[in-house]
Amino acid sequence: MEKEIHSRPVRQDKEERLKIGVFQGDGSVFEYEAMARLLADASAFETALPFVYGSPAKWAAAAKAVGMGEMNPLVQKQVQDIKGKRLQMIANEEQDADDAYFLLEKAVSDLKSRHLRALVSLPVSETNIRSRHPEFKNTAMMVAQAVHTAENGNPFRMLLCGGRLRLSFLTGADRENVEAYLTPQRVEQRIRDLYQTLKSDFSITTPRIAVLSTNKDHTSGELTAADTGKIKPVVVSLFESGIPVFGPYAAGTFFNSPEARAFDAVLCMYKEQMNLCFSLYGKSESCYYTASLPVVHIEPVFEGLNPEESFRSLFRALCTAIDIDASRMLYRRLSENPLPCTGSSRRDSREDD
């Protein structure tokens, strides 16, 4: 893994290095050990400037537990003070050290004020936080509500990224009620949003998107009336307009077919379907990306993983945040001043001969 960190390219632009906040999550020993392993290598600071929203005491204990000896982070009061290539931390020792919500509030506040462009948040127990803060839903929605504006386009959506595969979903409704949310307009907008995200955030010039069917039987290859009547016409229309989208494919057979590897993203019809598909693919080295926001928010997948897999998931989350920020900067530079279309004024140089 250390070799992988060393292999990442150094940013060449003259702008300030990207600061990436790493929120501690619930603050368990398991999570702190993953962070300690990741940030113990000085080369982790070459392409960006990661720092931790957490507890110095918990960090020191975790560093010793993984055999790294004394690793005392430099504690800062605000993100503007984060500088240099060394381990730094923003702590909130004045509040209850076991209440992760206060640290999360600080991280989200820094995102909202644009002092921070990227946040990697480790998973939290939503039930535990709601017992003390009933208004809390989840980290992604907290970030989205804080930073999303009308100028950013459509509301945020989640992408599950693992390896080369990216999964998104149409609605968070359960599978029994998915057809109530299924309209041609909604399907078309979500496909267009996903297409734009792949271009601007992942530097894919012409993304290929597969759309899954609403079939609730994941072992069946049959399509439903909703698939042929509502989804298929939208897919055909968008394909004819120049967007390489294909489907709908039956989820039960799609991931077992060789053509599944030809796509850059898959649009599932509901969140449960996305989770089922991803469980077939595997969660190791995977992360959630909260798309269509002016900031980058990534959450590694820790559930059901062993320490090595969790470390790799956190490593991938950090790398994904760096790559997405770099892709956005490049996309803005390439699209901010496009050349006007000359149309019929083009001429063949051979006419001058």
XYZ file of C-alpha atoms in Angstrom:
353
model
C 0.000 0.000 0.000
C 2.858 2.372 0.727
C 3.993 1.940 -2.870
C 0.553 2.950 -4.096
C 0.711 6.162 -2.083
C 4.158 6.983 -3.453
C 2.928 6.394 -7.003
C 0.363 9.205 -6.978
C 1.322 12.202 -9.163
C 2.249 15.516 -7.586
C -0.026 18.448 -8.412
C 1.695 20.811 -10.804
C -0.656 23.779 -10.661
C 0.387 26.937 -8.833
C -2.724 27.063 -6.663
C -2.659 26.259 -2.963
C -2.532 22.546 -2.291
C -5.900 20.927 -1.777
C -6.846 20.678 1.890
C -8.827 17.521 2.615
C -10.561 17.220 5.948
C -10.856 13.666 7.314
C -13.705 13.475 9.824
C -13.236 10.799 12.499
C -16.736 9.301 12.224
C -17.853 7.699 15.464
C -14.270 7.904 16.688
C -13.797 4.217 17.387
C -10.371 2.611 17.769
C -11.015 0.805 14.488
C -11.477 4.101 12.621
C -8.516 5.823 14.239
C -6.227 2.921 13.407
C -7.217 3.195 9.718
C -6.513 6.949 9.744
C -3.204 6.457 11.538
C -2.045 3.909 8.964
C -3.034 6.191 6.108
C -1.437 9.402 7.351
C 1.679 7.872 8.906
C 3.408 7.935 5.513
C 4.783 11.396 4.681
C 4.151 10.754 0.976
C 0.414 11.000 1.711
C 0.986 14.775 1.908
C 2.642 15.169 -1.491
C -0.457 15.581 -3.660
C -2.723 17.235 -1.081
C -2.857 18.377 2.538
C -5.054 15.963 4.525
C -5.829 16.706 8.154
C -8.136 15.227 10.778
C -11.217 16.460 12.604
C -10.803 14.392 15.737
C -9.281 13.757 19.145
C -5.484 13.945 19.725
C -5.768 11.497 22.640
C -7.567 8.884 20.557
C -5.080 9.402 17.743
C -2.085 8.815 20.029
C -3.645 5.632 21.424
C -4.419 4.295 17.943
C -0.899 5.056 16.677
C 0.599 3.010 19.492
C -1.891 0.189 18.877
C -0.753 -0.215 15.268
C 2.932 -0.081 16.218
C 3.723 3.461 15.065
C 4.933 4.779 18.400
C 4.584 8.470 19.160
C 2.549 10.310 16.517
C 1.522 13.625 18.046
C -0.508 15.745 15.609
C -0.191 19.515 15.552
C -3.531 20.762 16.894
C -4.960 23.796 15.070
C -8.012 25.894 15.902
C -9.173 26.555 12.339
C -8.670 25.216 8.855
C -6.926 28.418 7.714
C -4.016 27.528 10.012
C -3.395 24.163 8.319
C -0.040 24.461 6.540
C 3.032 22.392 5.801
C 3.588 18.706 5.147
C 2.888 17.197 8.541
C 0.053 15.589 10.480
C -2.380 18.211 11.788
C -5.735 18.072 13.528
C -8.687 20.267 14.373
C -10.010 19.208 17.778
C -13.008 20.227 19.818
C -11.930 19.267 23.304
C -14.275 21.810 24.902
C -17.269 19.652 23.971
C -18.048 16.051 24.903
C -15.259 14.022 23.299
C -17.692 11.165 22.643
C -20.129 13.375 20.711
C -18.893 13.281 17.127
C -21.635 15.664 16.012
C -19.736 18.762 17.146
C -16.704 17.844 15.039
C -18.954 17.084 12.073
C -20.621 20.474 12.471
C -17.207 22.130 12.355
C -16.232 20.244 9.195
C -19.518 21.094 7.462
C -19.171 24.724 8.511
C -15.726 24.853 6.889
C -17.209 23.394 3.704
C -20.026 25.938 3.717
C -17.612 28.859 4.171
C -15.456 27.429 1.328
C -12.392 27.216 3.564
C -12.471 23.535 2.645
C -13.103 22.024 -0.802
C -13.079 18.331 0.087
C -14.172 16.220 3.049
C -13.685 12.504 3.655
C -16.082 11.514 6.430
C -15.801 8.162 8.125
C -19.133 6.440 8.862
C -21.198 7.431 11.894
C -23.962 5.686 13.803
C -26.967 7.725 12.691
C -29.132 6.284 15.486
C -26.684 7.358 18.186
C -26.422 10.899 16.837
C -30.207 11.236 16.495
C -30.623 10.332 20.162
C -28.931 13.652 20.994
C -29.579 15.585 17.766
C -33.017 14.513 16.389
C -32.709 16.744 13.316
C -29.770 14.718 11.971
C -30.551 12.380 9.041
C -27.166 11.382 7.667
C -23.818 12.978 6.868
C -24.439 13.322 3.123
C -27.741 15.156 3.635
C -26.175 17.394 6.291
C -23.425 18.391 3.846
C -25.880 18.860 0.967
C -28.254 21.033 2.980
C -25.358 23.243 4.041
C -23.703 23.828 0.658
C -26.301 23.193 -2.063
C -27.750 26.195 -3.886
C -30.020 26.633 -6.900
C -27.001 27.586 -9.007
C -25.523 24.113 -8.453
C -28.295 22.467 -10.481
C -30.336 19.499 -9.328
C -30.249 18.167 -5.732
C -27.418 15.898 -4.701
C -27.279 12.190 -5.540
C -25.116 9.346 -4.326
C -22.598 7.385 -6.347
C -21.181 4.140 -5.016
C -17.673 3.789 -6.417
C -15.690 0.569 -6.369
C -12.921 -0.285 -8.784
C -14.040 0.876 -12.202
C -17.717 0.484 -11.330
C -19.948 3.425 -10.350
C -23.520 2.899 -9.222
C -26.280 5.447 -8.700
C -30.021 5.154 -8.103
C -33.208 6.902 -9.213
C -35.145 6.994 -5.950
C -34.658 6.112 -2.308
C -38.154 4.592 -2.138
C -38.463 0.892 -1.285
C -38.776 -1.507 -4.204
C -42.490 -2.074 -3.695
C -43.231 1.611 -4.331
C -40.609 2.427 -6.940
C -43.070 2.665 -9.854
C -44.874 5.545 -8.107
C -41.684 7.609 -8.531
C -40.924 6.375 -12.032
C -41.655 9.004 -14.693
C -39.932 9.566 -18.052
C -38.953 13.081 -16.971
C -37.320 11.833 -13.768
C -35.440 9.077 -15.591
C -34.184 11.473 -18.257
C -33.021 14.081 -15.753
C -31.162 11.538 -13.653
C -29.392 10.105 -16.702
C -28.370 13.595 -17.823
C -27.133 14.454 -14.313
C -25.103 11.251 -14.123
C -23.671 11.848 -17.594
C -22.541 15.367 -16.648
C -21.018 14.176 -13.357
C -18.967 11.524 -15.130
C -17.643 14.144 -17.535
C -16.804 16.906 -15.072
C -15.856 14.913 -11.960
C -14.255 11.788 -13.449
C -12.743 13.193 -16.692
C -14.609 10.695 -18.886
C -15.086 12.383 -22.239
C -17.970 10.231 -23.463
C -19.378 8.205 -20.556
C -21.284 4.998 -21.274
C -24.259 4.472 -18.944
C -26.283 1.309 -18.373
C -29.826 1.564 -17.002
C -31.306 -1.310 -14.995
C -34.917 -2.463 -15.037
C -37.468 -2.201 -12.233
C -37.769 -5.989 -12.006
C -37.907 -6.826 -8.305
C -36.881 -10.437 -8.884
C -33.087 -10.227 -9.187
C -32.897 -13.764 -10.502
C -35.162 -13.012 -13.461
C -34.101 -11.626 -16.806
C -37.547 -10.424 -17.786
C -38.549 -6.768 -18.213
C -41.712 -5.215 -16.787
C -44.338 -3.047 -18.439
C -42.794 -0.007 -16.723
C -39.426 -0.869 -18.271
C -40.743 -1.029 -21.811
C -43.264 1.798 -21.434
C -41.407 4.399 -19.348
C -37.677 3.643 -19.341
C -36.980 2.255 -22.812
C -38.384 5.276 -24.754
C -36.220 7.650 -22.685
C -33.106 5.553 -23.271
C -33.747 5.422 -27.012
C -34.394 9.166 -27.210
C -31.222 10.075 -25.296
C -29.150 7.640 -27.340
C -30.393 9.233 -30.560
C -29.486 12.665 -29.145
C -25.870 11.575 -28.686
C -25.714 10.306 -25.096
C -24.394 6.693 -25.042
C -26.971 5.220 -22.650
C -28.223 1.641 -22.980
C -30.895 -0.546 -21.408
C -32.950 -1.272 -19.495
C -31.085 -4.399 -18.435
C -32.453 -6.953 -15.986
C -30.377 -6.698 -12.807
C -30.384 -10.466 -12.307
C -28.359 -11.110 -15.445
C -26.575 -7.829 -16.174
C -23.576 -8.132 -13.821
C -22.898 -11.688 -14.914
C -22.588 -10.645 -18.546
C -19.284 -9.556 -20.159
C -20.831 -6.340 -21.480
C -21.214 -4.994 -17.923
C -17.498 -4.128 -18.033
C -18.067 -1.814 -20.994
C -19.926 0.807 -18.938
C -18.618 3.685 -16.851
C -21.694 3.845 -14.606
C -24.918 1.978 -13.887
C -28.189 3.673 -12.962
C -30.293 1.506 -10.657
C -33.974 2.181 -10.169
C -33.959 2.223 -6.359
C -31.416 2.316 -3.553
C -32.014 -1.247 -2.384
C -31.295 -2.464 -5.911
C -28.027 -0.521 -5.909
C -26.966 -2.085 -2.614
C -27.856 -5.571 -3.825
C -25.878 -5.064 -7.023
C -22.902 -3.732 -5.122
C -22.938 -6.638 -2.683
C -22.511 -8.916 -5.703
C -19.563 -6.831 -6.891
C -17.884 -6.524 -3.499
C -17.343 -3.611 -1.106
C -13.585 -3.771 -0.684
C -11.819 -0.568 -1.770
C -15.137 1.223 -2.214
C -16.609 4.557 -1.199
C -19.717 6.720 -1.486
C -19.523 10.004 -3.405
C -22.077 12.772 -2.836
C -22.313 14.214 -6.339
C -23.609 17.508 -7.802
C -22.354 19.675 -4.956
C -19.892 22.596 -5.193
C -17.642 20.707 -2.745
C -16.329 17.136 -2.725
C -17.752 14.778 -0.094
C -16.594 11.152 0.084
C -17.452 8.453 2.613
C -15.500 5.173 2.733
C -17.363 1.887 3.193
C -16.388 0.212 6.464
C -19.400 -2.010 7.120
C -18.495 -5.692 7.165
C -14.851 -5.091 6.285
C -11.738 -6.222 8.113
C -9.013 -3.708 9.135
C -6.985 -4.150 5.936
C -10.038 -3.704 3.695
C -11.170 -0.667 5.700
C -7.742 0.915 5.320
C -7.871 0.367 1.563
C -11.383 1.845 1.442
C -10.153 4.954 3.271
C -7.129 5.159 0.970
C -9.411 4.960 -2.066
C -11.705 7.637 -0.605
C -8.781 10.027 -0.167
C -7.494 9.349 -3.680
C -10.991 9.750 -5.136
C -11.366 13.149 -3.452
C -8.033 14.304 -4.895
C -8.884 13.019 -8.371
C -12.369 14.553 -8.430
C -11.078 17.966 -7.350
C -8.368 17.827 -10.031
C -10.913 16.727 -12.659
C -13.200 19.613 -11.765
C -10.380 22.134 -12.069
C -9.400 20.734 -15.461
C -13.003 20.673 -16.680
C -13.513 24.320 -15.690
C -10.363 25.357 -17.513
C -11.365 23.496 -20.654
C -14.943 24.778 -20.698
C -14.690 28.327 -19.367
C -13.842 29.910 -22.737
C -14.982 27.616 -25.564
C -14.211 28.512 -29.150
C -17.247 29.711 -31.133
C -18.642 27.365 -33.740
C -17.619 28.583 -37.193
C -20.144 26.457 -39.056
C -19.966 26.855 -42.824
C -16.999 29.240 -42.614
C -14.652 26.255 -42.321
C -12.585 25.705 -45.445
C -10.297 23.037 -46.693
C -6.646 24.124 -46.856
C -6.419 22.424 -50.206
C -8.566 25.236 -51.649
C -5.542 27.516 -51.401
C -3.468 25.304 -53.693
